[in-house]
CSV table of C-alpha atoms and ligand atoms in Angstrom, one decimal:
chain,number,residue,atom,x,y,z
A,1,MET,CA,78.5,108.2,62.8
A,2,THR,CA,77.0,107.0,66.1
A,3,SER,CA,73.5,107.8,66.7
A,4,TYR,CA,72.5,108.5,70.3
A,5,ARG,CA,69.0,107.4,71.3
A,6,PHE,CA,68.1,106.7,74.9
A,7,PRO,CA,65.4,104.2,75.9
A,8,GLU,CA,61.7,105.1,76.2
A,9,GLY,CA,60.9,105.9,79.8
A,10,PHE,CA,64.5,107.1,80.6
A,11,LEU,CA,64.5,109.5,83.5
A,12,TRP,CA,66.0,112.9,82.7
A,13,GLY,CA,66.5,115.2,85.6
A,14,ALA,CA,68.7,117.3,87.8
A,15,ALA,CA,69.9,116.7,91.3
A,16,THR,CA,70.2,118.9,94.4
A,17,SER,CA,70.4,118.4,98.2
A,18,ALA,CA,68.6,120.1,101.0
A,19,TYR,CA,71.3,122.0,102.8
A,20,GLN,CA,72.9,123.1,99.6
A,21,ILE,CA,69.9,124.9,98.2
A,22,GLU,CA,67.0,125.3,100.6
A,23,GLY,CA,68.1,128.1,103.0
A,24,SER,CA,65.8,128.9,106.0
A,25,PRO,CA,67.5,126.0,107.9
A,26,LEU,CA,65.7,126.7,111.1
A,27,ALA,CA,62.3,127.7,109.7
A,28,ASP,CA,59.0,126.2,110.8
A,29,GLY,CA,60.3,124.3,113.8
A,30,ALA,CA,63.3,122.7,112.2
A,31,GLY,CA,66.3,121.7,114.4
A,32,PRO,CA,69.9,122.5,113.5
A,33,SER,CA,71.9,120.0,111.5
A,34,ILE,CA,75.7,119.4,111.8
A,35,TRP,CA,76.0,121.6,108.7
A,36,GLN,CA,74.3,124.5,110.5
A,37,ARG,CA,76.9,124.2,113.2
A,38,PHE,CA,79.8,123.6,111.0
A,39,THR,CA,79.1,126.6,108.8
A,40,HIS,CA,78.6,128.8,111.9
A,41,THR,CA,82.0,127.8,113.3
A,42,PRO,CA,84.5,130.4,112.1
A,43,GLY,CA,87.2,129.2,109.8
A,44,LEU,CA,85.7,126.0,108.6
A,45,VAL,CA,84.1,127.1,105.3
A,46,ARG,CA,85.7,129.2,102.6
A,47,ASP,CA,84.9,132.9,103.0
A,48,GLY,CA,82.7,132.2,106.0
A,49,HIS,CA,79.8,131.1,103.8
A,50,ASN,CA,76.8,129.2,105.1
A,51,GLY,CA,73.5,127.8,104.0
A,52,ASP,CA,71.3,130.4,105.8
A,53,VAL,CA,69.9,131.6,102.5
A,54,ALA,CA,71.6,129.4,99.9
A,55,CYS,CA,69.2,129.5,96.8
A,56,ASP,CA,66.2,130.2,99.0
A,57,HIS,CA,64.6,127.2,97.5
A,58,TYR,CA,62.6,126.6,100.7
A,59,ARG,CA,60.5,129.6,99.6
A,60,ARG,CA,61.1,129.5,95.9
A,61,TYR,CA,60.5,125.8,95.2
A,62,ARG,CA,57.6,126.5,92.9
A,63,GLU,CA,59.7,128.7,90.6
A,64,ASP,CA,62.4,126.0,90.5
A,65,VAL,CA,59.9,123.3,89.7
A,66,ALA,CA,58.5,125.4,86.9
A,67,LEU,CA,62.0,125.9,85.5
A,68,MET,CA,62.6,122.1,85.4
A,69,ARG,CA,59.4,121.7,83.6
A,70,GLU,CA,60.3,124.3,81.0
A,71,LEU,CA,63.6,122.5,80.5
A,72,GLY,CA,61.6,119.4,79.7
A,73,MET,CA,62.8,117.3,82.6
A,74,ASN,CA,60.7,114.4,83.8
A,75,ALA,CA,62.4,113.7,87.1
A,76,TYR,CA,64.1,115.6,90.0
A,77,ARG,CA,66.4,114.2,92.6
A,78,PHE,CA,66.4,116.0,96.0
A,79,SER,CA,67.1,115.2,99.6
A,80,ILE,CA,65.1,115.6,102.8
A,81,SER,CA,66.5,117.3,105.8
A,82,TRP,CA,66.2,114.9,108.7
A,83,SER,CA,66.2,117.7,111.3
A,84,ARG,CA,63.3,119.5,109.6
A,85,VAL,CA,61.2,116.3,110.0
A,86,LEU,CA,62.6,115.3,113.4
A,87,PRO,CA,64.2,118.4,115.0
A,88,GLU,CA,65.9,116.3,117.7
A,89,GLY,CA,66.7,113.5,115.2
A,90,THR,CA,64.4,111.1,117.1
A,91,GLY,CA,61.1,111.4,118.8
A,92,ALA,CA,58.6,114.2,118.0
A,93,VAL,CA,57.8,114.8,114.3
A,94,ASN,CA,57.7,118.4,113.1
A,95,GLN,CA,54.7,118.3,110.9
A,96,ARG,CA,55.5,121.7,109.3
A,97,GLY,CA,58.9,120.4,108.2
A,98,LEU,CA,57.3,117.3,106.6
A,99,ASP,CA,54.7,119.5,105.0
A,100,PHE,CA,57.3,121.3,103.0
A,101,TYR,CA,58.3,118.1,101.3
A,102,ARG,CA,54.7,117.2,100.8
A,103,ARG,CA,54.1,120.5,98.9
A,104,LEU,CA,57.3,120.0,96.9
A,105,VAL,CA,56.3,116.5,95.9
A,106,ASP,CA,52.8,117.6,94.9
A,107,GLU,CA,54.2,120.5,92.9
A,108,LEU,CA,56.6,118.2,91.1
A,109,ARG,CA,53.9,115.7,90.2
A,110,GLY,CA,51.6,118.4,89.1
A,111,ALA,CA,54.4,119.5,86.7
A,112,GLY,CA,54.9,116.0,85.4
A,113,LEU,CA,58.2,115.4,87.2
A,114,ARG,CA,59.0,112.3,89.1
A,115,PRO,CA,60.4,112.8,92.6
A,116,VAL,CA,63.5,110.7,93.4
A,117,VAL,CA,64.2,111.2,97.1
A,118,THR,CA,67.4,110.8,99.1
A,119,LEU,CA,66.8,110.4,102.8
A,120,PHE,CA,70.3,111.5,103.9
A,121,HIS,CA,72.5,113.9,102.1
A,122,TRP,CA,75.0,114.7,104.9
A,123,ASP,CA,72.9,117.0,107.1
A,124,LEU,CA,72.7,114.9,110.3
A,125,PRO,CA,70.6,116.4,113.1
A,126,ALA,CA,73.0,118.2,115.5
A,127,ALA,CA,71.1,116.6,118.4
A,128,LEU,CA,72.2,113.2,117.1
A,129,ASP,CA,75.8,114.3,116.7
A,130,ASP,CA,75.7,115.1,120.4
A,131,ARG,CA,74.8,111.5,121.0
A,132,GLY,CA,77.8,110.3,118.9
A,133,GLY,CA,76.3,110.7,115.5
A,134,TRP,CA,77.5,108.0,113.0
A,135,LEU,CA,79.8,106.6,115.7
A,136,ASN,CA,76.9,105.4,117.9
A,137,ARG,CA,75.5,102.0,116.9
A,138,ASP,CA,72.0,103.2,117.7
A,139,VAL,CA,72.1,105.5,114.6
A,140,ALA,CA,70.9,102.6,112.5
A,141,SER,CA,67.6,102.5,114.3
A,142,TRP,CA,67.4,106.3,114.6
A,143,PHE,CA,67.8,106.4,110.8
A,144,ALA,CA,65.2,103.6,110.2
A,145,ASP,CA,62.7,105.4,112.5
A,146,TYR,CA,63.2,108.7,110.6
A,147,ALA,CA,62.9,106.8,107.2
A,148,ARG,CA,59.6,105.2,108.4
A,149,VAL,CA,58.1,108.6,109.1
A,150,VAL,CA,59.0,109.9,105.7
A,151,TYR,CA,57.9,106.7,103.9
A,152,ARG,CA,54.6,106.9,105.6
A,153,ALA,CA,54.1,110.5,104.6
A,154,LEU,CA,55.3,110.3,101.0
A,155,ASP,CA,55.5,106.8,99.6
A,156,GLY,CA,52.1,107.3,97.9
A,157,ALA,CA,53.8,109.9,95.7
A,158,VAL,CA,57.4,108.8,95.5
A,159,GLU,CA,58.5,105.7,93.6
A,160,GLU,CA,62.3,105.9,93.9
A,161,TRP,CA,64.0,106.2,97.4
A,162,ALA,CA,67.7,106.4,98.1
A,163,THR,CA,68.8,105.8,101.6
A,164,LEU,CA,72.2,107.6,101.8
A,165,ASN,CA,74.2,109.8,99.5
A,166,GLU,CA,77.8,108.9,99.2
A,167,PRO,CA,78.8,107.2,102.5
A,168,TRP,CA,82.4,107.4,101.5
A,169,VAL,CA,82.4,111.2,101.5
A,170,VAL,CA,80.6,111.3,104.8
A,171,THR,CA,83.3,109.2,106.4
A,172,ASP,CA,86.4,110.5,104.6
A,173,GLY,CA,85.4,114.1,104.9
A,174,GLY,CA,83.6,114.0,108.2
A,175,TYR,CA,85.6,111.5,110.2
A,176,LEU,CA,89.0,110.9,108.6
A,177,HIS,CA,90.2,114.2,107.1
A,178,GLY,CA,87.8,116.6,108.8
A,179,ALA,CA,87.1,118.9,105.8
A,180,LEU,CA,83.3,118.3,106.1
A,181,ALA,CA,80.9,118.2,109.1
A,182,PRO,CA,81.3,117.0,111.8
A,183,GLY,CA,85.0,117.7,111.1
A,184,HIS,CA,86.8,114.9,112.9
A,185,GLU,CA,90.2,113.6,112.0
A,186,ASN,CA,90.5,110.1,113.4
A,187,LEU,CA,91.7,106.9,111.9
A,188,TYR,CA,89.8,104.8,114.4
A,189,GLU,CA,86.5,106.6,114.0
A,190,ALA,CA,86.4,106.3,110.2
A,191,PRO,CA,85.7,102.6,109.8
A,192,ILE,CA,83.1,102.8,112.6
A,193,ALA,CA,81.3,105.6,110.9
A,194,SER,CA,81.3,103.8,107.6
A,195,HIS,CA,80.0,100.6,109.2
A,196,ASN,CA,77.2,102.4,111.0
A,197,LEU,CA,76.3,104.3,107.8
A,198,LEU,CA,75.9,100.9,106.1
A,199,ARG,CA,74.0,99.4,109.0
A,200,ALA,CA,71.7,102.4,108.9
A,201,HIS,CA,71.2,101.9,105.1
A,202,GLY,CA,70.4,98.3,105.7
A,203,ALA,CA,67.9,99.1,108.5
A,204,ALA,CA,66.2,101.7,106.3
A,205,VAL,CA,65.9,99.2,103.4
A,206,GLN,CA,64.3,96.7,105.8
A,207,ALA,CA,61.9,99.3,107.0
A,208,TYR,CA,61.0,100.1,103.4
A,209,ARG,CA,60.3,96.4,102.7
A,210,ALA,CA,57.9,96.4,105.6
A,211,GLU,CA,56.0,99.5,104.5
A,212,GLY,CA,56.9,100.7,101.0
A,213,LYS,CA,55.3,99.9,97.7
A,214,HIS,CA,58.0,101.0,95.3
A,215,ARG,CA,61.8,100.9,95.0
A,216,VAL,CA,64.7,101.6,97.2
A,217,GLY,CA,68.4,101.9,96.6
A,218,LEU,CA,71.7,103.4,97.6
A,219,VAL,CA,73.7,106.3,96.1
A,220,VAL,CA,77.5,105.9,95.9
A,221,ASN,CA,80.2,108.0,94.4
A,222,ILE,CA,82.6,105.9,92.4
A,223,GLU,CA,85.9,107.2,91.1
A,224,PRO,CA,87.6,104.6,89.0
A,225,LYS,CA,91.2,104.1,89.8
A,226,TYR,CA,93.8,103.6,87.1
A,227,PRO,CA,97.4,102.7,87.9
A,228,ALA,CA,100.1,105.3,87.0
A,229,SER,CA,102.4,102.4,85.9
A,230,GLN,CA,102.6,98.7,85.9
A,231,GLU,CA,105.1,98.7,88.8
A,232,PRO,CA,103.8,96.3,91.5
A,233,ALA,CA,103.8,99.2,94.1
A,234,ASP,CA,101.6,101.3,91.9
A,235,LEU,CA,99.3,98.4,91.1
A,236,ALA,CA,98.9,97.7,94.8
A,237,ALA,CA,98.3,101.4,95.6
A,238,THR,CA,95.6,101.5,92.9
A,239,ARG,CA,94.0,98.4,94.4
A,240,ARG,CA,94.0,100.0,97.9
A,241,ALA,CA,92.6,103.3,96.6
A,242,ASP,CA,89.8,101.4,94.8
A,243,ALA,CA,89.0,99.3,97.9
A,244,TYR,CA,89.0,102.4,100.1
A,245,MET,CA,86.8,104.6,98.0
A,246,ASN,CA,84.7,102.3,95.9
A,247,ARG,CA,84.5,98.7,97.1
A,248,GLN,CA,84.4,99.5,100.8
A,249,TYR,CA,80.7,100.4,100.4
A,250,LEU,CA,79.3,98.3,97.5
A,251,ASP,CA,81.1,95.1,98.5
A,252,PRO,CA,79.3,94.7,101.9
A,253,VAL,CA,76.0,96.0,100.5
A,254,ILE,CA,75.9,93.7,97.5
A,255,LEU,CA,78.4,90.9,98.2
A,256,GLY,CA,78.2,90.8,102.0
A,257,SER,CA,81.8,91.3,103.0
A,258,TYR,CA,84.4,94.1,103.1
A,259,PRO,CA,87.4,94.1,100.8
A,260,ASP,CA,90.6,92.5,102.2
A,261,GLU,CA,92.5,95.7,101.6
A,262,MET,CA,90.6,97.4,104.4
A,263,ARG,CA,92.8,95.8,107.0
A,264,GLU,CA,95.9,96.7,105.1
A,265,ILE,CA,94.8,100.3,105.1
A,266,PHE,CA,93.5,100.7,108.6
A,267,GLY,CA,95.7,98.2,110.4
A,268,ALA,CA,94.8,98.0,114.1
A,269,ALA,CA,92.0,100.6,113.5
A,270,TRP,CA,90.0,98.2,111.5
A,271,PRO,CA,87.4,96.7,113.8
A,272,GLU,CA,86.0,93.1,113.9
A,273,HIS,CA,82.5,93.3,112.6
A,274,PRO,CA,79.8,91.0,114.0
A,275,PRO,CA,78.6,88.7,111.2
A,276,ALA,CA,75.0,89.6,111.9
A,277,ASP,CA,75.9,93.2,110.9
A,278,LEU,CA,76.8,92.1,107.5
A,279,ASP,CA,73.4,90.4,107.1
A,280,LEU,CA,71.7,93.6,108.0
A,281,ILE,CA,73.9,95.6,105.5
A,282,ARG,CA,73.3,93.2,102.7
A,283,GLN,CA,69.7,93.9,101.8
A,284,PRO,CA,68.4,93.2,98.3
A,285,LEU,CA,68.2,96.6,96.4
A,286,ASP,CA,66.0,97.7,93.6
A,287,PHE,CA,68.6,100.0,92.0
A,288,LEU,CA,72.0,101.7,92.5
A,289,GLY,CA,72.6,105.4,92.2
A,290,LEU,CA,76.0,106.3,90.7
A,291,ASN,CA,77.6,109.8,91.3
A,292,TYR,CA,80.4,110.1,88.8
A,293,TYR,CA,82.6,113.2,88.3
A,294,THR,CA,86.1,112.1,87.6
A,295,ARG,CA,88.7,109.4,87.7
A,296,ASN,CA,92.0,109.0,89.5
A,297,VAL,CA,95.4,107.8,88.3
A,298,ALA,CA,97.2,106.4,91.3
A,299,ARG,CA,100.8,105.8,92.3
A,300,HIS,CA,102.3,104.5,95.5
A,301,ASP,CA,103.2,107.2,98.0
A,302,ASP,CA,104.4,106.7,101.5
A,303,GLU,CA,103.4,110.2,102.6
A,304,THR,CA,99.7,109.9,101.7
A,305,TRP,CA,97.9,108.7,104.9
A,306,PRO,CA,96.4,106.2,105.3
A,307,VAL,CA,96.0,104.6,101.8
A,308,HIS,CA,99.5,105.3,100.6
A,309,ALA,CA,98.2,106.1,97.1
A,310,ALA,CA,98.6,109.6,95.5
A,311,PRO,CA,96.9,111.0,92.5
A,312,VAL,CA,99.0,111.7,89.4
A,313,PRO,CA,98.1,114.8,87.5
A,314,GLN,CA,97.5,114.1,83.8
A,315,LEU,CA,99.4,116.6,81.7
A,316,ARG,CA,97.4,118.1,78.8
A,317,HIS,CA,94.1,116.8,80.1
A,318,ALA,CA,91.3,119.1,81.0
A,319,TYR,CA,90.4,119.8,84.6
A,320,THR,CA,87.4,121.5,86.2
A,321,GLU,CA,87.4,124.3,88.7
A,322,THR,CA,87.4,121.7,91.6
A,323,GLY,CA,90.6,120.2,90.1
A,324,TRP,CA,88.8,117.1,88.8
A,325,GLU,CA,90.1,115.6,85.5
A,326,VAL,CA,87.5,115.5,82.8
A,327,PHE,CA,87.4,111.8,81.8
A,328,PRO,CA,84.1,110.6,80.3
A,329,GLN,CA,85.5,107.2,79.4
A,330,GLY,CA,85.6,106.6,83.2
A,331,LEU,CA,81.8,106.8,83.3
A,332,THR,CA,81.4,104.0,80.8
A,333,ASP,CA,84.1,102.0,82.5
A,334,THR,CA,82.5,102.5,85.9
A,335,LEU,CA,79.0,101.4,84.7
A,336,ILE,CA,80.5,98.3,83.1
A,337,TRP,CA,82.4,97.5,86.3
A,338,MET,CA,79.3,97.9,88.4
A,339,LYS,CA,77.4,95.5,86.1
A,340,GLU,CA,80.2,93.0,86.1
A,341,ARG,CA,81.0,93.1,89.8
A,342,TYR,CA,77.6,93.6,91.4
A,343,GLY,CA,75.2,92.1,88.9
A,344,ASN,CA,73.0,93.9,86.4
A,345,LEU,CA,70.9,96.0,88.8
A,346,PRO,CA,69.1,99.0,87.4
A,347,ILE,CA,71.4,102.0,87.7
A,348,TYR,CA,70.6,105.7,87.7
A,349,ILE,CA,73.4,108.3,87.2
A,350,THR,CA,72.3,110.3,90.2
A,351,GLU,CA,74.9,113.0,89.9
A,352,ASN,CA,77.3,114.1,87.1
A,353,GLY,CA,78.5,117.6,86.3
A,354,ALA,CA,81.2,120.1,86.5
A,355,ALA,CA,82.2,123.4,88.2
A,356,PHE,CA,83.6,125.9,85.8
A,357,TYR,CA,83.9,129.6,86.3
A,358,ASP,CA,80.7,131.6,85.5
A,359,PRO,CA,80.3,135.3,86.3
A,360,PRO,CA,78.4,136.3,89.5
A,361,MET,CA,75.7,138.1,87.4
A,362,ALA,CA,74.1,136.9,84.2
A,363,GLU,CA,74.8,139.7,81.6
A,364,GLY,CA,71.8,140.3,79.4
A,365,GLY,CA,70.0,137.2,80.6
A,366,GLU,CA,72.6,134.8,79.2
A,367,VAL,CA,75.3,132.6,80.6
A,368,SER,CA,77.6,131.0,78.1
A,369,ASP,CA,79.3,128.0,79.6
A,370,PRO,CA,80.8,126.0,76.7
A,371,LEU,CA,83.1,123.9,78.9
A,372,ARG,CA,80.1,122.7,80.9
A,373,VAL,CA,78.2,122.0,77.7
A,374,SER,CA,81.1,119.9,76.4
A,375,TYR,CA,81.3,118.1,79.8
A,376,PHE,CA,77.7,117.1,79.6
A,377,ARG,CA,77.9,116.1,75.9
A,378,SER,CA,80.8,113.8,76.4
A,379,HIS,CA,79.4,112.2,79.6
A,380,LEU,CA,76.0,111.7,78.1
A,381,ARG,CA,77.6,110.0,75.2
A,382,ALA,CA,79.7,107.8,77.6
A,383,ALA,CA,76.5,106.9,79.4
A,384,HIS,CA,74.8,105.9,76.1
A,385,ARG,CA,77.8,103.8,75.3
A,386,ALA,CA,77.3,101.8,78.5
A,387,ILE,CA,73.7,101.2,77.6
A,388,GLU,CA,74.8,99.8,74.2
A,389,LEU,CA,77.2,97.5,76.2
A,390,GLY,CA,74.3,96.1,78.2
A,391,VAL,CA,74.1,98.2,81.3
A,392,ASP,CA,70.6,98.7,82.6
A,393,LEU,CA,70.8,102.4,82.9
A,394,ARG,CA,67.5,104.0,83.7
A,395,GLY,CA,68.1,107.7,84.2
A,396,TYR,CA,70.5,110.6,84.4
A,397,PHE,CA,70.5,113.5,86.8
A,398,ALA,CA,72.7,116.5,86.1
A,399,TRP,CA,74.5,118.0,89.2
A,400,SER,CA,73.2,120.4,89.7
A,401,LEU,CA,69.9,122.2,88.9
A,402,LEU,CA,71.2,125.4,90.5
A,403,ASP,CA,74.5,126.9,91.5
A,404,ASN,CA,74.6,126.3,95.2
A,405,PHE,CA,76.4,125.9,98.5
A,406,GLU,CA,79.4,123.6,97.7
A,407,TRP,CA,80.0,122.5,101.3
A,408,SER,CA,83.4,123.7,102.7
A,409,LEU,CA,84.0,125.5,99.4
A,410,GLY,CA,81.1,127.8,100.1
A,411,TYR,CA,79.6,129.5,97.0
A,412,SER,CA,83.0,129.6,95.3
A,413,LYS,CA,82.2,126.8,92.9
A,414,ARG,CA,79.3,126.9,90.4
A,415,PHE,CA,77.9,123.5,89.3
A,416,GLY,CA,74.5,124.6,88.2
A,417,ILE,CA,73.0,124.3,84.8
A,418,VAL,CA,70.9,127.3,86.0
A,419,HIS,CA,72.9,130.3,87.2
A,420,VAL,CA,72.0,131.9,90.5
A,421,ASP,CA,72.7,135.5,91.2
A,422,TYR,CA,73.1,135.3,95.0
A,423,GLU,CA,72.4,139.0,95.4
A,424,THR,CA,69.0,138.9,93.8
A,425,GLN,CA,68.2,135.1,93.7
A,426,GLN,CA,67.6,135.6,90.0
A,427,ARG,CA,67.7,132.3,88.1
A,428,THR,CA,69.1,132.2,84.6
A,429,PRO,CA,69.4,128.9,82.6
A,430,LYS,CA,72.9,128.7,81.2
A,431,ALA,CA,73.7,127.4,77.7
A,432,SER,CA,74.3,124.0,79.3
A,433,ALA,CA,70.6,124.0,80.5
A,434,ARG,CA,69.5,124.8,77.0
A,435,PHE,CA,71.8,122.1,75.6
A,436,TYR,CA,70.5,119.5,78.1
A,437,ALA,CA,66.9,120.5,77.2
A,438,ASP,CA,67.7,119.8,73.6
A,439,VAL,CA,69.1,116.4,74.5
A,440,ILE,CA,66.0,115.5,76.5
A,441,ARG,CA,63.6,116.8,73.8
A,442,SER,CA,65.4,114.7,71.2
A,443,ARG,CA,65.9,111.7,73.5
A,444,GLY,CA,69.6,111.9,72.8
A,445,ALA,CA,69.7,112.9,69.1
A,446,ALA,CA,71.1,116.3,70.0
A,447,LEU,CA,74.3,114.4,71.0
A,448,ASP,CA,74.8,113.3,67.4
A,449,ALA,CA,76.3,116.6,66.3
A,450,GLY,CA,79.3,118.5,67.6
B,1,FCB,C1,79.0,115.3,95.5
B,1,FCB,C2,77.9,115.6,96.4
B,1,FCB,C3,77.1,116.8,96.0
B,1,FCB,C4,78.0,117.9,95.4
B,1,FCB,C5,78.9,117.4,94.3
B,1,FCB,C6,79.7,118.4,93.6
B,1,FCB,O1,80.0,114.6,96.1
B,1,FCB,O2,77.0,114.6,96.5
B,1,FCB,O3,76.4,117.3,97.1
B,1,FCB,O4,78.7,118.6,96.4
B,1,FCB,O5,79.7,116.4,94.9
């Protein structure tokens, strides 16, 4: 029987993001973000939901930190809202916004939890969107200026910084297919937005090297692509899908060039990039953050624009409530692939988790979520397997600490290990939280059984 023991010093935590949990988006002098606007535009978010209250974490953060401590976590990944700190995106600093994160970081450290901070988790200041947002080349210096303000305020207490969360989702959802803020659907804009996201990442890493004392990295979502058949058309489609979603970001960041397939996919919409941009993008990193949820089995499909690759449903396999196949082996495969393609950088699994149906109210103080328990068990085992195979994995963050605002799906999908009753804001740790606490307490031994 395999015995699961994780290394000493491994980070065990949960992840969240600002707009998804904080609520009070305009409190204490904050400016609106593009998500504030998007959610307040009728018809864009399921059931008209928005982040006005969310989990009320902005006011209840102490309770949430105490919960994490009770569950035995030693780290917490959260994001900072740019427009709380700089209401206009650039220029004047809103000290009260910054103070919220100072209080949060202090509370975490007081509870023995290490803060892992993401600078950008999708909530671009609306004022910057008015100036072109990710389509304006100046966004790289806007982002670096914002990052500098935050580094100066918090680097004494924060040792792991991530620049961006999932640039692919920002571009694919925000600029190509339009399901996420700012809701554009434009083939020509998408590669420009991606490129400026990566330039902004590079500029923020440079700024960190000038001022920071600790470690900085990037968080990407990787969905490994497996061909539906060995037919040349399916193999080519799989290659394109992988380039589009996975290599489009890590290749320039680590290897200094975009994958060849990008031109195949975007045709005339793929711009020429000045070589100096690639130098800015390719900054040495201290770690990579991996968000892993599922895999994709791909086949060629003429109708699927613009990648011409369509997902093939896997009969008899389990799927989550968001329609994502449960495929733990993909986590091991992805970690090995990252090590082999990009070098053995330290990696954190910065998100991993599953939405399954849970009732709106926790009956008798209990929420039984066996499917989520089994998801975490199998994925933690898969992560452990990657360590055995030589991956320098340093930590694991469950998505998410709390049920929360799942973007254009509103509150319809619950990802939390802690249940939130949105009527009362009552928090109830689910069975998956108890299970995770056992894993943490035993440094993995609780994975041996079951
Ligand atoms: C990731 C996002 C996170 C959450 C999960 C379910 O793509 O980073 O905010 O929405 O998916």
